[in-house]
Short mmCIF file of C-alpha atoms and ligand atoms in Angstrom, two decimals:
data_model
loop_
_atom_site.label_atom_id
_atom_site.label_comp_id
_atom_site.label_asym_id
_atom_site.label_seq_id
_atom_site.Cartn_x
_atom_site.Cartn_y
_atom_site.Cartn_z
CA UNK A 1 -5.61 26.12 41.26
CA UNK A 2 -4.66 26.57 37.35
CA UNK A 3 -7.50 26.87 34.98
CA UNK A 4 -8.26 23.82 33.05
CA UNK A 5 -5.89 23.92 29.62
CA UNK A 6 -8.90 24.04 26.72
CA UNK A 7 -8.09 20.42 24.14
CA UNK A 8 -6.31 21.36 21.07
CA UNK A 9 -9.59 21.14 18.97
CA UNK A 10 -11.10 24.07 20.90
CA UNK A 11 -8.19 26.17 20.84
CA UNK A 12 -8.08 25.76 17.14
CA UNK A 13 -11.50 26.81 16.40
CA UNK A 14 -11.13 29.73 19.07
CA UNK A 15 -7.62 30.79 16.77
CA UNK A 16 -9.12 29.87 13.08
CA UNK A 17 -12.24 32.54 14.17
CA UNK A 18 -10.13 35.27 14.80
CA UNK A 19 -8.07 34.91 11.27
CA UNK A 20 -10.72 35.99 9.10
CA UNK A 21 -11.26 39.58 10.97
CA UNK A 22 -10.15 42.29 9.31
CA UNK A 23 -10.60 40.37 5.97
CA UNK A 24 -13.87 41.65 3.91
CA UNK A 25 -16.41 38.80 4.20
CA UNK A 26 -17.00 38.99 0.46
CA UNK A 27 -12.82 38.62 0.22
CA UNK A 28 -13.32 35.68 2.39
CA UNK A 29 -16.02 33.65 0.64
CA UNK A 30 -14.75 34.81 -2.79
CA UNK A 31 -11.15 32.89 -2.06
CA UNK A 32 -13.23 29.86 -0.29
CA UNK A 33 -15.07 29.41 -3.72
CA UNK A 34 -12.19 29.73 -5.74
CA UNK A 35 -10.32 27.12 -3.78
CA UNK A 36 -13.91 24.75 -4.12
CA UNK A 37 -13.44 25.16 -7.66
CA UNK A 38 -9.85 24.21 -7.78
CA UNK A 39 -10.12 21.10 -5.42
CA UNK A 40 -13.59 19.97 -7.61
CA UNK A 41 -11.52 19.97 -10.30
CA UNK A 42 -9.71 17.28 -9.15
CA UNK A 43 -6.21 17.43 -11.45
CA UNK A 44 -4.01 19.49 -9.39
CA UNK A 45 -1.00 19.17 -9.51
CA UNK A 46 1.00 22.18 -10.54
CA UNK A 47 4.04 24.23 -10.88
CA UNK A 48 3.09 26.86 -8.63
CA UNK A 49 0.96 26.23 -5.01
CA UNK A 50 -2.74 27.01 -4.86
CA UNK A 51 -2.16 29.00 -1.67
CA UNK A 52 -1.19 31.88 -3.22
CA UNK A 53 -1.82 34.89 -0.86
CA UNK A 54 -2.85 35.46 2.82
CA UNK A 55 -6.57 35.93 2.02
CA UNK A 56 -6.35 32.02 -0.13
CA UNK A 57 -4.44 30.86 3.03
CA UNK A 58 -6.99 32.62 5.86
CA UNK A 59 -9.89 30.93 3.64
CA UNK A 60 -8.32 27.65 3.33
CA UNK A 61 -7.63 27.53 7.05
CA UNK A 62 -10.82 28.69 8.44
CA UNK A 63 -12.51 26.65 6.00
CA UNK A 64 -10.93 23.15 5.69
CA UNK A 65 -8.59 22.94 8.40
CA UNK A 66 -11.16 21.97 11.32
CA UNK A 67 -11.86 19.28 8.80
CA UNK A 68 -8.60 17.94 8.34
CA UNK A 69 -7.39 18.22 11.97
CA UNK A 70 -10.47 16.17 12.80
CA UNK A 71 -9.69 13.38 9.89
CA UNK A 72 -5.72 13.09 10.93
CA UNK A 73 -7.02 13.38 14.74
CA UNK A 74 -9.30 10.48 14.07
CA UNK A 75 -6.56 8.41 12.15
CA UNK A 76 -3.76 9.45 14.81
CA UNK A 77 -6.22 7.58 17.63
CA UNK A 78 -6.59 4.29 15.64
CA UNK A 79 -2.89 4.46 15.42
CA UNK A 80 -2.35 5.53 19.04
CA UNK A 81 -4.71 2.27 19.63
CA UNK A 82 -2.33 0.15 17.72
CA UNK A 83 1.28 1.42 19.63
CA UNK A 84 -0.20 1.91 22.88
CA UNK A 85 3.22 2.64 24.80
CA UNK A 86 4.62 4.66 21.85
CA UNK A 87 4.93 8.54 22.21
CA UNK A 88 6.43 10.38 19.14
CA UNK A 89 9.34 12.52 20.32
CA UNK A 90 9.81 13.90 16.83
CA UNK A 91 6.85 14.89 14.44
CA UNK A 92 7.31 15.72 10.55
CA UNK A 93 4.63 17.30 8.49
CA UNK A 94 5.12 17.35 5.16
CA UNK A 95 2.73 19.60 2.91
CA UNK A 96 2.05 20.94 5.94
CA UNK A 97 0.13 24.01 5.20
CA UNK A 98 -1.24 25.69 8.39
CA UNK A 99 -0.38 22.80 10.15
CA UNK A 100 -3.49 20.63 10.90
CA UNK A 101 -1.60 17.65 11.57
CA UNK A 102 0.90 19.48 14.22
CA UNK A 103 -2.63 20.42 16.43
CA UNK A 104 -4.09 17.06 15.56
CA UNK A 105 -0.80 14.87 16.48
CA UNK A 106 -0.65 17.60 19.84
CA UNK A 107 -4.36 16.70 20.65
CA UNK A 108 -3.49 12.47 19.96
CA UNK A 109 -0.14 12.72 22.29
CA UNK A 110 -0.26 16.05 24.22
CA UNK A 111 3.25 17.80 25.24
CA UNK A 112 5.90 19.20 23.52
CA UNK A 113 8.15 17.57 20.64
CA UNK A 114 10.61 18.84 17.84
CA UNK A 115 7.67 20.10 15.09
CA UNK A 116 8.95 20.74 11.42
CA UNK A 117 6.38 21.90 8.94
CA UNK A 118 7.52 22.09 5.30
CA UNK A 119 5.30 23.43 2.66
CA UNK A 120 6.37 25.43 -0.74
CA UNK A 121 3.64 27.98 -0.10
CA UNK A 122 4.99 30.68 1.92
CA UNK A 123 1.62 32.21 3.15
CA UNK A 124 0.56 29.24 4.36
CA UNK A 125 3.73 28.76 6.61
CA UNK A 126 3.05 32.16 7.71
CA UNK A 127 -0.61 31.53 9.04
CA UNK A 128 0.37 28.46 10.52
CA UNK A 129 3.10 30.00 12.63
CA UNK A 130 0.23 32.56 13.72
CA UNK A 131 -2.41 30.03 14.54
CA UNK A 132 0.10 27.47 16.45
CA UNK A 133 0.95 30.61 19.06
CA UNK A 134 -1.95 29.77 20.53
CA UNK A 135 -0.60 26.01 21.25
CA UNK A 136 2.26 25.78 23.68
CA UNK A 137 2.53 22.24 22.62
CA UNK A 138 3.42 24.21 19.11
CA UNK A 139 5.80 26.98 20.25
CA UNK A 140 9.01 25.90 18.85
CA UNK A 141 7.71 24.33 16.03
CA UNK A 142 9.88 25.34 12.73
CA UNK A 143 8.21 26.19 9.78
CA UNK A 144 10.19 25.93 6.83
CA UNK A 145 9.79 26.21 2.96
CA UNK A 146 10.51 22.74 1.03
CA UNK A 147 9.68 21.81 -2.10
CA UNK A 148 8.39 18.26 -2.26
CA UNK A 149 10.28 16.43 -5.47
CA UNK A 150 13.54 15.12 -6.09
CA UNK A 151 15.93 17.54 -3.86
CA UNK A 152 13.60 16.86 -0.57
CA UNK A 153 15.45 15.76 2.22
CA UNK A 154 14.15 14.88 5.48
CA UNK A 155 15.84 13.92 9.12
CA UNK A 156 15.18 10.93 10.87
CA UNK A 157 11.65 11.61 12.43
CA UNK A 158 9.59 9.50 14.69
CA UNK A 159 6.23 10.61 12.91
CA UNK A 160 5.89 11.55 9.28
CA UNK A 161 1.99 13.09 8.57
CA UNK A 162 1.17 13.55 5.01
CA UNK A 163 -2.52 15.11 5.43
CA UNK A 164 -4.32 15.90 2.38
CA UNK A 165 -1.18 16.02 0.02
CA UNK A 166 -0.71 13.29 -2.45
CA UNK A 167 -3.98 14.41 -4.84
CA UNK A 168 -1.59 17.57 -4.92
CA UNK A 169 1.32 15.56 -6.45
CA UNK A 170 2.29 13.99 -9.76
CA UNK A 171 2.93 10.49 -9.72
CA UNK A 172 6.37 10.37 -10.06
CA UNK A 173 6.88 13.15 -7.07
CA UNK A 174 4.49 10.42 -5.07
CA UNK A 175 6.56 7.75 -5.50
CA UNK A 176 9.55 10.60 -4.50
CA UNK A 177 8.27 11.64 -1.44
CA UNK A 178 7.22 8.03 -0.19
CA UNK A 179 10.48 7.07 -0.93
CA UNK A 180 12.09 9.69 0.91
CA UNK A 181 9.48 9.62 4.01
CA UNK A 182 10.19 5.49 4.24
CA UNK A 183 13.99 6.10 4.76
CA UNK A 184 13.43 8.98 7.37
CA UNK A 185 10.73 8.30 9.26
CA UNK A 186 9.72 5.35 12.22
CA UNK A 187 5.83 5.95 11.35
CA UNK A 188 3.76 7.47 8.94
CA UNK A 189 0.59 8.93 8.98
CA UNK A 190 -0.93 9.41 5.76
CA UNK A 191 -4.35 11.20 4.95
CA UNK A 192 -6.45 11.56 2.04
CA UNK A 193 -10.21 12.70 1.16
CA UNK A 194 -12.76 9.43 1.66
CA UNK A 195 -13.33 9.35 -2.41
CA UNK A 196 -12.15 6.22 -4.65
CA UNK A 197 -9.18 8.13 -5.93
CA UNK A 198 -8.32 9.15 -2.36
CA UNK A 199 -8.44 5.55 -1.25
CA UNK A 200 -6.52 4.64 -4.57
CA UNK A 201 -3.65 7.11 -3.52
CA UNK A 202 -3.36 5.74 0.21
CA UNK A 203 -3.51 1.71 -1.26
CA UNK A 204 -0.51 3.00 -3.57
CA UNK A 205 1.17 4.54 -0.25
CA UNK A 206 0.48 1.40 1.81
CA UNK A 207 1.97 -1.36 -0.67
CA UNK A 208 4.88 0.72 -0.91
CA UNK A 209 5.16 1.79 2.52
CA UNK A 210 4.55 -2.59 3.26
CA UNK A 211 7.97 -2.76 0.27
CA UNK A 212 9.98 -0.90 2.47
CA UNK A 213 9.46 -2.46 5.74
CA UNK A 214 6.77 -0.86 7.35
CA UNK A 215 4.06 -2.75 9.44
CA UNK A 216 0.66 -1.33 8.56
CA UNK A 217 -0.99 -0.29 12.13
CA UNK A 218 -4.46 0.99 11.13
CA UNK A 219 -7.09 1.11 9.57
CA UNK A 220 -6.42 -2.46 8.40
CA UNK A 221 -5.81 -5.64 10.65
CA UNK A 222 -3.35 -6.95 9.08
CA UNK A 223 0.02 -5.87 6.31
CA UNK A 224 -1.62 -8.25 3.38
CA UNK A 225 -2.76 -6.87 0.17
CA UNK A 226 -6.47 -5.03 0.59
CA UNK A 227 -9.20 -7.21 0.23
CA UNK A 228 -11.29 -4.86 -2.14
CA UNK A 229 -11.35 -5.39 -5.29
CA UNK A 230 -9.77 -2.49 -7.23
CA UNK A 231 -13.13 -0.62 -8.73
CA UNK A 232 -15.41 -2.31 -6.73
CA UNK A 233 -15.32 0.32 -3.24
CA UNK A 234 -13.10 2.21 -1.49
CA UNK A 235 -11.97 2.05 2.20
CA UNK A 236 -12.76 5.36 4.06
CA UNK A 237 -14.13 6.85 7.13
CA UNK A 238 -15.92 9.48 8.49
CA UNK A 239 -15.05 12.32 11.11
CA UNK A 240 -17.50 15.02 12.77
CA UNK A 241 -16.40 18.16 12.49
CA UNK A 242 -18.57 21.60 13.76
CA UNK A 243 -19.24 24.07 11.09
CA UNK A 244 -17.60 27.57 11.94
CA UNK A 245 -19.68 30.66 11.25
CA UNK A 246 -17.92 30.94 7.36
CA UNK A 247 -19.39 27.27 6.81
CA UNK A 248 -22.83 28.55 7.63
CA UNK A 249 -22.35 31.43 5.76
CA UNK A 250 -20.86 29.53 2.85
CA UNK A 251 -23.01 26.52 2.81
CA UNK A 252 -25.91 27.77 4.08
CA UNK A 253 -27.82 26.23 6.57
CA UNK A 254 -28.17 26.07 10.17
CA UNK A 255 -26.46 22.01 10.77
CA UNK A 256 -24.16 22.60 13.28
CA UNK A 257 -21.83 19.86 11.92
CA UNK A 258 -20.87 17.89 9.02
CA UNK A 259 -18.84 15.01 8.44
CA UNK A 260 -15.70 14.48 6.91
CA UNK A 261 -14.97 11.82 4.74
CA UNK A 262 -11.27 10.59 4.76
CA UNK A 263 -8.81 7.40 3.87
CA UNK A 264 -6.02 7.05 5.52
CA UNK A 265 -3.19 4.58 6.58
CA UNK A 266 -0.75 4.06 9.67
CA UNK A 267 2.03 2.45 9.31
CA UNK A 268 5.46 1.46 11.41
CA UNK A 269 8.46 0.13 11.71
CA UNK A 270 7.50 -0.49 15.77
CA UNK A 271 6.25 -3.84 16.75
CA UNK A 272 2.35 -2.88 16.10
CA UNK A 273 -1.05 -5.14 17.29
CA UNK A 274 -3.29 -4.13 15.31
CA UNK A 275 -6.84 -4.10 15.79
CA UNK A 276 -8.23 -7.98 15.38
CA UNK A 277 -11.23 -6.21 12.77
CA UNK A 278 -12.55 -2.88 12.02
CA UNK A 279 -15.84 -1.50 11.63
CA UNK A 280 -15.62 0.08 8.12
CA UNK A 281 -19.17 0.91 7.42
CA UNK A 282 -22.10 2.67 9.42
CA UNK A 283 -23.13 0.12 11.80
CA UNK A 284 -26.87 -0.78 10.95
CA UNK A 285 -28.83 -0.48 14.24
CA UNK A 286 -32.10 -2.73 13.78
CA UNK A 287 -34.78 -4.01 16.43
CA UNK A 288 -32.53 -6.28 18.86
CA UNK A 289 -29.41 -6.49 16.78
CA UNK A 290 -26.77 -4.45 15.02
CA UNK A 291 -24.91 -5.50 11.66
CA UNK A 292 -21.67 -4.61 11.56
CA UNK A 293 -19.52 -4.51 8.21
CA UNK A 294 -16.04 -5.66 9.37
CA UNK A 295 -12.62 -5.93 7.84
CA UNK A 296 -10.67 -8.87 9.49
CA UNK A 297 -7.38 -10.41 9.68
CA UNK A 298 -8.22 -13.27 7.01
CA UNK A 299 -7.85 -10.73 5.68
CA UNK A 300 -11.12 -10.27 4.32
CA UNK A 301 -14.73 -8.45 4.70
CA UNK A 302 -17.66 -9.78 6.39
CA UNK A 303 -20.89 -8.94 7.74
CA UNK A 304 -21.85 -9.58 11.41
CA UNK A 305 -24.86 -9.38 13.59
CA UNK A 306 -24.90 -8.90 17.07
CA UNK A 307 -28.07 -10.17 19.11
CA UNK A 308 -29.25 -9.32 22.25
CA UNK A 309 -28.21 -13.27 22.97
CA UNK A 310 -24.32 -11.84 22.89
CA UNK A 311 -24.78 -9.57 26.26
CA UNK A 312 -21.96 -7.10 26.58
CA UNK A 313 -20.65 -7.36 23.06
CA UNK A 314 -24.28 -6.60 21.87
CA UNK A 315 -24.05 -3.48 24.30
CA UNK A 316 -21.00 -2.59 22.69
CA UNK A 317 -21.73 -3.00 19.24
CA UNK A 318 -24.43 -0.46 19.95
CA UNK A 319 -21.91 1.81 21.11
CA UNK A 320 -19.85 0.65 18.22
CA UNK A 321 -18.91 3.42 15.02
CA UNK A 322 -18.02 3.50 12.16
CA UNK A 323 -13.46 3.03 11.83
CA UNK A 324 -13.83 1.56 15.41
CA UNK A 325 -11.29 -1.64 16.03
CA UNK A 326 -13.92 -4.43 16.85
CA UNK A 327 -14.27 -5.90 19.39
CA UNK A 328 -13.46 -2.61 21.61
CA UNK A 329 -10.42 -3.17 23.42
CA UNK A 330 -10.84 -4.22 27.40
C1 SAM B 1 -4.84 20.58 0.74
S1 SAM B 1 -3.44 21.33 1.49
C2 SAM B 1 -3.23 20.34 2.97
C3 SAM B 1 -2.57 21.11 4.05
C4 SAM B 1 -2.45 20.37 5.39
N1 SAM B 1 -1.59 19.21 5.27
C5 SAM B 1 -3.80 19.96 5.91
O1 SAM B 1 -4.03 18.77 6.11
O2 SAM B 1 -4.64 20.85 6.16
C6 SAM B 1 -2.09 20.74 0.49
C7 SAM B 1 -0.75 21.35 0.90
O3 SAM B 1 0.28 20.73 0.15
C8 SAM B 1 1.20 21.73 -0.25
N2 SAM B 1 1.89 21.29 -1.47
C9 SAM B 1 1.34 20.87 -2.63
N3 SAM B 1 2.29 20.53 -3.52
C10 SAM B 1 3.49 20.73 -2.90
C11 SAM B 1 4.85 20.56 -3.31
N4 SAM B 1 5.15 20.11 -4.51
N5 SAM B 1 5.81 20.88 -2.40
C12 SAM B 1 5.50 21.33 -1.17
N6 SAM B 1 4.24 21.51 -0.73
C13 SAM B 1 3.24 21.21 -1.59
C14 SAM B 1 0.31 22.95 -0.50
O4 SAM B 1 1.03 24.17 -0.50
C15 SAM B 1 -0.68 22.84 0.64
O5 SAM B 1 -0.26 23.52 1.79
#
């Protein structure tokens, strides 16, 4: 009998340990804090990537890229949800980096595709052709220097991911890419952090994205404008991702998790049913019921509770989290 295959997710952390050896631990944490600084700072966009050597890119990928293959995982599975006979045969990931969203997409729809990663940062391209040999899923995946802006071109994909990428961009080269990633691609998967800007760049994405033709698959119920109030909140979600040894040596600590908060939108021109609501708060669990904060197809938000009196949807809504399509499909 063949030994059970390890998921994507395990195989990742099992690679992303092994990167930083050989790589002074001061090195290590010294690049991690330098790349905390730059993200804090929150006005990035520049000339020049911020992955500028191996020892950025080995920090960067044993630090944040659990996190972000967790948050594209988790939005790749609410879009799975959404085109439930659909199987991308072609994948695109666009500021791809180390390639977060090639694992995550391989852990959502296992089995092998055509993979293109484009990134301008060379180093990063590098490490993610390393870590990937460890994913046969990944093994003929082409990693290729692009520069996102004017002169990007991109074939006609199935799956466009752009995970963690737009806060990197100036608003014109935005617009660009959208553009460009609308004319190319049948879906698009599109990932930001969970903070009101984040949800403020993946709003922008999803009214254009609506523009061009697209039906919006998840988070939201429906293709209509958002039903937030611009300033009032922000749409996000929340994935749980297990701290690696550098976290715990970074952060301190002994959690063995933490969550990461993300925003992100689906969208397709496939037919697409939609979840009828989604849970986009932390359920409230109280004595006998749970409140759950839903976004519906009105569309609109609303608070529900579910009572004991409601039997198996009360069991569920236990059961329920937080990004889950309500009520849980059959
Ligand atoms: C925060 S990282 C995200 C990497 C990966 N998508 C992930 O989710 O882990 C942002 C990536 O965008 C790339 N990037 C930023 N601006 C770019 C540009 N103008 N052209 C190409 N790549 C760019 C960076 O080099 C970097 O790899």
């Amino acid at each position: 009998m063949n030994a059970p295959v390890p998921p994507p997710a395990e195989t990742l952390r099992h690679s992303l340990a092994t990167l930083l050896d050989g790589l002074p631990p001061r090195q290590a944490t010294q690049a991690v804090d330098r790349l905390i600084a730059t993200y804090r700072g929150g006005a990035t966009p520049t000339h020049t990537p911020i992955l500028r050597d191996r020892a950025d890119v080995a920090a960067y990928a044993a630090y944040r890229m659990p996190a972000t293959f967790e948050a594209v995982h988790a939005a790749l599975e609410a879009f799975a949800q959404a085109v439930p006979d659909w199987t991308p045969t072609s994948h695109t990931d666009v500021g791809g980096g180390t390639g977060a969203a090639t694992w995550a997409v391989t852990a959502a729809w296992p089995g092998e595709r055509s993979v293109t990663v484009l990134d301008w940062a060379e180093p990063a391209l590098a490490i993610g052709r390393e870590i990937a040999a460890a994913n046969p899923a990944l093994k003929n995946a082409r990693w290729q220097r692009a520069r996102i802006g004017t002169a990007l071109t991109l074939d006609p994909t199935d799956l466009v991911t752009v995970s963690y990428v737009l806060n990197e961009l100036t608003a014109p080269d935005r617009t660009t890419l959208l553009d460009t990633v609308a004319s190319a691609a049948q879906s698009v998967v599109i990932v930001e952090p969970g903070t009101p800007d984040g949800y403020t760049r993946v709003i922008e994405a999803r009214d254009r994205l609506v523009t061009a033709g697209f039906h919006v698959a998840a988070p939201c119920p429906h293709s209509a404008a958002c039903p937030i109030a611009p300033g009032t909140d922000w749409c996000h979600f929340s994935a749980r991702v297990s701290r690696s040894s550098l976290h715990r040596q970074i952060k301190g600590g002994s959690l063995a998790y933490e969550d990461e908060k993300f925003a992100y939108v689906a969208a397709t021109r496939l037919p697409v049913t939609p979840a009828p609501a989604r849970v986009v708060r932390k359920p409230q669990i109280r004595k006998g019921q749970v409140l759950l904060d839903l976004c519906e197809t009105e569309p609109a938000l609303r608070r529900t509770t579910v009572t004991k009196r409601h039997g198996d949807l009360y069991k569920a809504a236990r059961d329920a989290d937080w990004g889950d399509a309500w009520p849980p499909a059959e």
